Tab-separated table of C-alpha atoms in Angstrom:
chain	number	residue	atom	x	y	z
A	1	MET	CA	-9.154	-1.779	108.405
A	2	ASN	CA	-7.827	-3.436	111.436
A	3	GLU	CA	-4.613	-5.481	111.487
A	4	THR	CA	-6.485	-8.835	111.061
A	5	HIS	CA	-8.092	-7.653	108.022
A	6	TYR	CA	-4.857	-6.294	106.722
A	7	ARG	CA	-3.123	-9.621	107.229
A	8	LYS	CA	-5.925	-11.367	105.339
A	9	ILE	CA	-5.391	-9.042	102.443
A	10	VAL	CA	-1.628	-9.599	102.374
A	11	LEU	CA	-1.936	-13.226	102.493
A	12	GLU	CA	-4.611	-13.235	99.690
A	13	TYR	CA	-2.360	-11.019	97.333
A	14	LYS	CA	1.362	-11.566	98.282
A	15	ASN	CA	1.777	-14.361	95.720
A	16	LEU	CA	0.295	-12.497	93.015
A	17	VAL	CA	2.536	-9.466	93.704
A	18	TYR	CA	5.550	-11.415	94.274
A	19	THR	CA	5.270	-13.338	91.162
A	20	GLN	CA	4.814	-10.203	89.036
A	21	ALA	CA	7.851	-8.423	90.694
A	22	TYR	CA	9.987	-11.476	90.145
A	23	TYR	CA	9.266	-11.583	86.572
A	24	SER	CA	9.874	-7.881	86.368
A	25	THR	CA	13.050	-7.639	88.316
A	26	GLY	CA	14.448	-11.227	87.722
A	27	THR	CA	15.743	-11.734	91.349
A	28	LYS	CA	14.204	-13.010	94.533
A	29	GLU	CA	15.655	-10.188	96.714
A	30	ASP	CA	14.345	-7.314	94.400
A	31	ALA	CA	10.839	-8.980	94.091
A	32	GLU	CA	10.701	-9.439	98.001
A	33	ASP	CA	11.600	-5.640	98.362
A	34	ILE	CA	9.088	-4.679	95.860
A	35	THR	CA	6.380	-6.991	97.491
A	36	GLN	CA	7.028	-5.607	100.903
A	37	GLU	CA	7.031	-1.941	99.553
A	38	VAL	CA	3.569	-2.634	98.004
A	39	PHE	CA	2.072	-3.739	101.188
A	40	ILE	CA	3.627	-0.984	103.313
A	41	ARG	CA	2.041	1.480	100.827
A	42	PHE	CA	-1.108	-0.402	100.921
A	43	TRP	CA	-1.188	-0.068	104.861
A	44	ASN	CA	-0.189	3.653	104.643
A	45	TYR	CA	-3.001	4.391	102.041
A	46	ARG	CA	-5.591	1.953	103.351
A	47	THR	CA	-8.201	4.557	104.308
A	48	SER	CA	-8.210	6.116	100.962
A	49	ILE	CA	-8.504	2.952	98.955
A	50	LYS	CA	-12.172	1.640	98.196
A	51	ARG	CA	-12.750	-1.804	99.504
A	52	THR	CA	-13.734	-3.007	95.995
A	53	SER	CA	-10.621	-1.788	94.510
A	54	TYR	CA	-7.999	-3.481	96.707
A	55	LYS	CA	-6.797	-6.003	93.996
A	56	ALA	CA	-6.650	-3.324	91.118
A	57	TRP	CA	-4.859	-0.869	93.429
A	58	ILE	CA	-2.283	-3.475	94.523
A	59	LEU	CA	-1.622	-4.563	91.061
A	60	LYS	CA	-1.218	-1.030	89.857
A	61	VAL	CA	1.206	-0.194	92.629
A	62	THR	CA	3.214	-3.361	91.894
A	63	ARG	CA	3.399	-2.413	88.163
A	64	ASN	CA	4.507	1.190	88.870
A	65	LEU	CA	7.271	0.008	91.380
A	66	CYS	CA	8.476	-2.564	88.878
A	67	ILE	CA	8.709	0.194	86.275
A	68	ASP	CA	10.515	2.446	88.624
A	69	PHE	CA	12.905	-0.466	89.373
A	70	SER	CA	13.513	-1.115	85.646
A	71	ARG	CA	14.306	2.577	85.037
A	72	ARG	CA	16.821	2.687	87.969
A	73	LYS	CA	18.441	-0.462	87.196
A	74	LYS	CA	21.103	0.018	84.441
A	75	ASP	CA	22.742	-3.339	84.169
A	76	TYR	CA	19.693	-5.540	83.134
A	77	ILE	CA	20.228	-7.972	80.368
A	78	THR	CA	19.676	-6.564	76.905
A	79	PRO	CA	18.850	-8.971	74.179
A	80	VAL	CA	20.890	-9.143	71.076
A	81	SER	CA	19.360	-7.740	67.968
A	82	ALA	CA	16.365	-9.704	66.948
A	83	ASP	CA	16.365	-10.465	63.176
A	84	ASP	CA	13.368	-11.873	61.285
A	85	LYS	CA	14.869	-15.127	60.339
A	86	ASP	CA	12.385	-17.982	60.351
A	87	VAL	CA	12.800	-20.293	63.201
A	88	ASP	CA	10.823	-23.183	64.775
A	89	ILE	CA	10.420	-22.260	68.327
A	90	ALA	CA	9.388	-25.864	69.259
A	91	GLU	CA	12.865	-26.928	68.761
A	92	ILE	CA	14.017	-24.363	71.240
A	93	ILE	CA	11.497	-24.718	74.132
A	94	GLY	CA	10.906	-28.345	73.756
A	95	ASP	CA	7.335	-28.434	72.511
A	96	ASN	CA	7.515	-31.252	69.879
A	97	SER	CA	4.490	-33.131	70.991
A	98	PRO	CA	1.069	-32.707	69.166
A	99	ASN	CA	-0.698	-32.410	72.544
A	100	PRO	CA	0.387	-29.225	74.425
A	101	GLU	CA	-0.552	-31.067	77.724
A	102	GLN	CA	2.216	-33.565	77.100
A	103	THR	CA	4.932	-30.794	76.544
A	104	LEU	CA	7.908	-31.238	78.617
A	105	ILE	CA	9.084	-27.872	80.170
A	106	THR	CA	12.507	-28.164	81.387
A	107	ALA	CA	14.302	-26.057	84.177
A	108	GLU	CA	16.409	-24.653	81.355
A	109	SER	CA	13.552	-23.743	79.162
A	110	ILE	CA	11.787	-22.063	82.088
A	111	GLU	CA	15.073	-20.011	82.965
A	112	SER	CA	15.231	-18.911	79.122
A	113	ILE	CA	11.569	-17.777	79.266
A	114	LYS	CA	12.240	-15.880	82.355
A	115	GLN	CA	15.283	-14.127	81.118
A	116	CYS	CA	13.497	-13.221	77.766
A	117	ILE	CA	10.517	-11.970	79.497
A	118	ASN	CA	12.747	-9.551	81.425
A	119	CYS	CA	14.048	-8.126	78.260
A	120	LEU	CA	10.496	-7.198	77.014
A	121	PRO	CA	9.644	-3.406	76.931
A	122	GLU	CA	7.756	-2.555	80.171
A	123	LYS	CA	4.183	-2.519	78.794
A	124	MET	CA	4.534	-5.667	76.672
A	125	LYS	CA	6.085	-7.381	79.713
A	126	SER	CA	3.205	-6.264	81.998
A	127	ALA	CA	0.672	-7.550	79.467
A	128	VAL	CA	2.369	-10.883	78.910
A	129	ILE	CA	2.841	-11.516	82.621
A	130	MET	CA	-0.664	-10.578	83.544
A	131	ARG	CA	-2.320	-12.483	80.795
A	132	ASP	CA	-0.145	-15.602	80.065
A	133	ILE	CA	1.441	-16.172	83.653
A	134	GLN	CA	-1.143	-14.938	86.049
A	135	ASP	CA	-4.134	-15.539	83.861
A	136	HIS	CA	-5.956	-12.303	84.308
A	137	THR	CA	-8.764	-11.260	82.131
A	138	TYR	CA	-8.230	-8.596	79.427
A	139	ASP	CA	-10.594	-6.284	81.523
A	140	SER	CA	-8.605	-6.639	84.575
A	141	ILE	CA	-5.369	-5.980	82.621
A	142	ALA	CA	-6.866	-2.961	80.974
A	143	GLU	CA	-7.956	-1.508	84.461
A	144	THR	CA	-4.639	-2.231	86.027
A	145	MET	CA	-2.644	-0.652	83.118
A	146	GLU	CA	-5.116	2.088	82.770
A	147	MET	CA	-5.381	1.633	78.959
A	148	PRO	CA	-8.131	0.764	76.625
A	149	LEU	CA	-8.790	-2.999	75.849
A	150	HIS	CA	-7.413	-2.628	72.323
A	151	SER	CA	-4.108	-1.363	73.530
A	152	VAL	CA	-3.890	-4.400	75.953
A	153	LYS	CA	-4.440	-6.728	73.107
A	154	SER	CA	-1.883	-4.844	70.942
A	155	TYR	CA	0.871	-4.988	73.724
A	156	LEU	CA	0.146	-8.555	74.396
A	157	HIS	CA	0.493	-9.534	70.851
A	158	ARG	CA	3.590	-7.531	70.235
A	159	GLY	CA	4.999	-8.964	73.548
A	160	ARG	CA	4.300	-12.496	72.572
A	161	LYS	CA	5.912	-11.953	69.092
A	162	LEU	CA	8.909	-10.365	70.488
A	163	LEU	CA	9.282	-13.207	73.014
A	164	ILE	CA	9.478	-15.632	70.235
A	165	LYS	CA	12.531	-13.792	68.774
A	166	TYR	CA	14.171	-13.361	72.295
A	167	ILE	CA	13.828	-17.031	73.024
A	168	LYS	CA	15.448	-17.847	69.627
A	169	ASN	CA	18.328	-15.301	70.369
A	170	TYR	CA	18.722	-16.660	73.907
A	171	SER	CA	18.970	-20.226	72.588
A	172	GLU	CA	21.601	-19.296	69.780
A	173	ASN	CA	23.665	-17.376	72.210
A	174	ASN	CA	23.562	-20.156	74.731
A	175	ILE	CA	24.545	-22.724	72.086
A	176	GLN	CA	27.541	-20.494	71.067
A	177	ASP	CA	28.676	-20.068	74.720
A	178	LYS	CA	28.697	-24.053	75.209
B	1	MET	CA	-7.003	-12.839	53.778
B	2	ASP	CA	-3.608	-11.447	53.483
B	3	CYS	CA	-0.662	-11.927	55.944
B	4	ASN	CA	-1.224	-8.543	57.689
B	5	LYS	CA	-4.707	-9.426	58.604
B	6	PHE	CA	-3.744	-12.785	59.723
B	7	ASP	CA	-1.256	-11.187	62.066
B	8	ASN	CA	-3.961	-8.954	63.339
B	9	LEU	CA	-6.201	-11.744	64.139
B	10	LEU	CA	-3.593	-14.161	65.518
B	11	ALA	CA	-4.260	-13.174	69.296
B	12	ASP	CA	-7.812	-13.439	69.034
B	13	TYR	CA	-7.623	-16.824	67.259
B	14	GLN	CA	-5.170	-18.100	69.927
B	15	ASP	CA	-7.794	-16.999	72.671
B	16	GLY	CA	-10.891	-18.177	70.881
B	17	ASN	CA	-12.421	-14.967	70.058
B	18	LEU	CA	-12.977	-15.146	66.487
B	19	ASP	CA	-16.556	-15.636	65.038
B	20	PRO	CA	-17.168	-18.702	62.760
B	21	ARG	CA	-16.570	-16.722	59.580
B	22	GLN	CA	-13.376	-15.024	60.701
B	23	LYS	CA	-12.100	-18.367	62.194
B	24	ALA	CA	-12.771	-20.235	58.723
B	25	GLU	CA	-10.873	-17.422	56.772
B	26	PHE	CA	-8.095	-17.456	59.251
B	27	GLU	CA	-7.586	-21.222	58.994
B	28	GLU	CA	-7.899	-21.169	55.292
B	29	HIS	CA	-4.977	-18.684	55.128
B	30	LEU	CA	-3.168	-20.778	57.860
B	31	ASN	CA	-3.194	-23.756	55.699
B	32	LEU	CA	-2.202	-21.914	52.463
B	33	CYS	CA	0.840	-19.739	53.714
B	34	PRO	CA	3.963	-21.540	55.168
B	35	LYS	CA	5.254	-18.287	56.672
B	36	CYS	CA	2.107	-17.571	58.560
B	37	LYS	CA	1.897	-21.241	59.630
B	38	LEU	CA	5.387	-21.016	61.108
B	39	LEU	CA	4.472	-17.758	62.792
B	40	TYR	CA	1.172	-19.372	64.194
B	41	ASN	CA	3.085	-22.512	65.527
B	42	ASN	CA	5.706	-20.442	67.196
B	43	TYR	CA	2.998	-18.240	68.656
B	44	LYS	CA	1.074	-21.073	69.906
B	45	ASN	CA	4.079	-22.943	71.319
B	46	THR	CA	5.424	-19.938	73.287
B	47	VAL	CA	1.913	-19.144	74.726
B	48	ASN	CA	1.494	-22.764	75.745
B	49	SER	CA	5.003	-22.798	77.232
B	50	LEU	CA	4.091	-19.629	79.368
B	51	HIS	CA	0.942	-21.332	80.626
B	52	LEU	CA	2.643	-24.600	81.306
B	53	SER	CA	5.691	-23.042	83.133
B	54	ALA	CA	3.618	-20.492	85.185
B	55	PRO	CA	2.318	-23.010	87.873
B	56	VAL	CA	5.746	-24.448	88.346
B	57	LEU	CA	7.546	-21.015	88.888
B	58	PHE	CA	4.427	-19.797	90.807
B	59	HIS	CA	4.719	-22.755	93.327
B	60	LEU	CA	8.414	-22.628	93.799
B	61	LEU	CA	8.632	-18.841	94.199
B	62	CYS	CA	5.731	-18.609	96.567
B	63	ARG	CA	6.712	-21.281	98.839
B	64	GLN	CA	10.212	-19.568	99.321
B	65	PHE	CA	8.562	-16.195	99.793
B	66	ALA	CA	5.876	-17.516	102.242
B	67	GLU	CA	8.596	-19.016	104.395
B	68	SER	CA	10.846	-15.927	104.257
B	69	VAL	CA	8.561	-12.880	104.835
B	70	PHE	CA	5.042	-12.506	105.801
B	71	LEU	CA	4.492	-15.815	107.668
B	72	THR	CA	7.493	-14.980	109.858
B	73	GLY	CA	6.029	-12.038	111.497
B	74	GLY	CA	6.637	-9.408	108.789
B	75	ARG	CA	4.326	-6.339	109.481
B	76	PRO	CA	4.305	-2.791	108.323
């Protein structure tokens, strides 16, 4: 791989890596650090990575670095205890229209979603980010996370349900704070 | 169909992966059980919100990032 080819790979995947890192770390600076680290490692290991596996390798290293980051970081936001009280999530995230395409997503709701994704357990977070934010296929997620398809579906489903509870709790806390 | 089975099939229903018979059973329970209907609506709205907010965040973050690191001469 020459430098031109390397730059092409970086340009092709940097947005994907950065987005996943941002959702995992919650800050621009940490996401940039992780993104740079991913591509430094990619350069260092370039001769041992199969040409057809570049994307899977990059996503796997991104995920591993994000997990390492979460383990190191002690002061990340912890959600309040999630109970099973019934709640209509549409009232919180603003989806009251019958047509989802007409839903108004506000800056505040995006911020609440981002915070709540950061609170998910690592594997659920990875599954939700890759499927619902980055639109990866189940097969691609299974390969990146090195787990069977049914496990991916399970983590995704549990992650989505936990996210509902976190969004509700986030909203209640914010209302109390105001 | 009971509530547990409904819960197990929710992700596949959301992603359009159920066969016609399963889909009909799922929707029958959906119309009969208020608790599962609320769960389904919350689930659907949350997933829709993720899908709808993703491009906005993606656009904002990537533009910032492109300006700051790799397009300004960053290299290993």
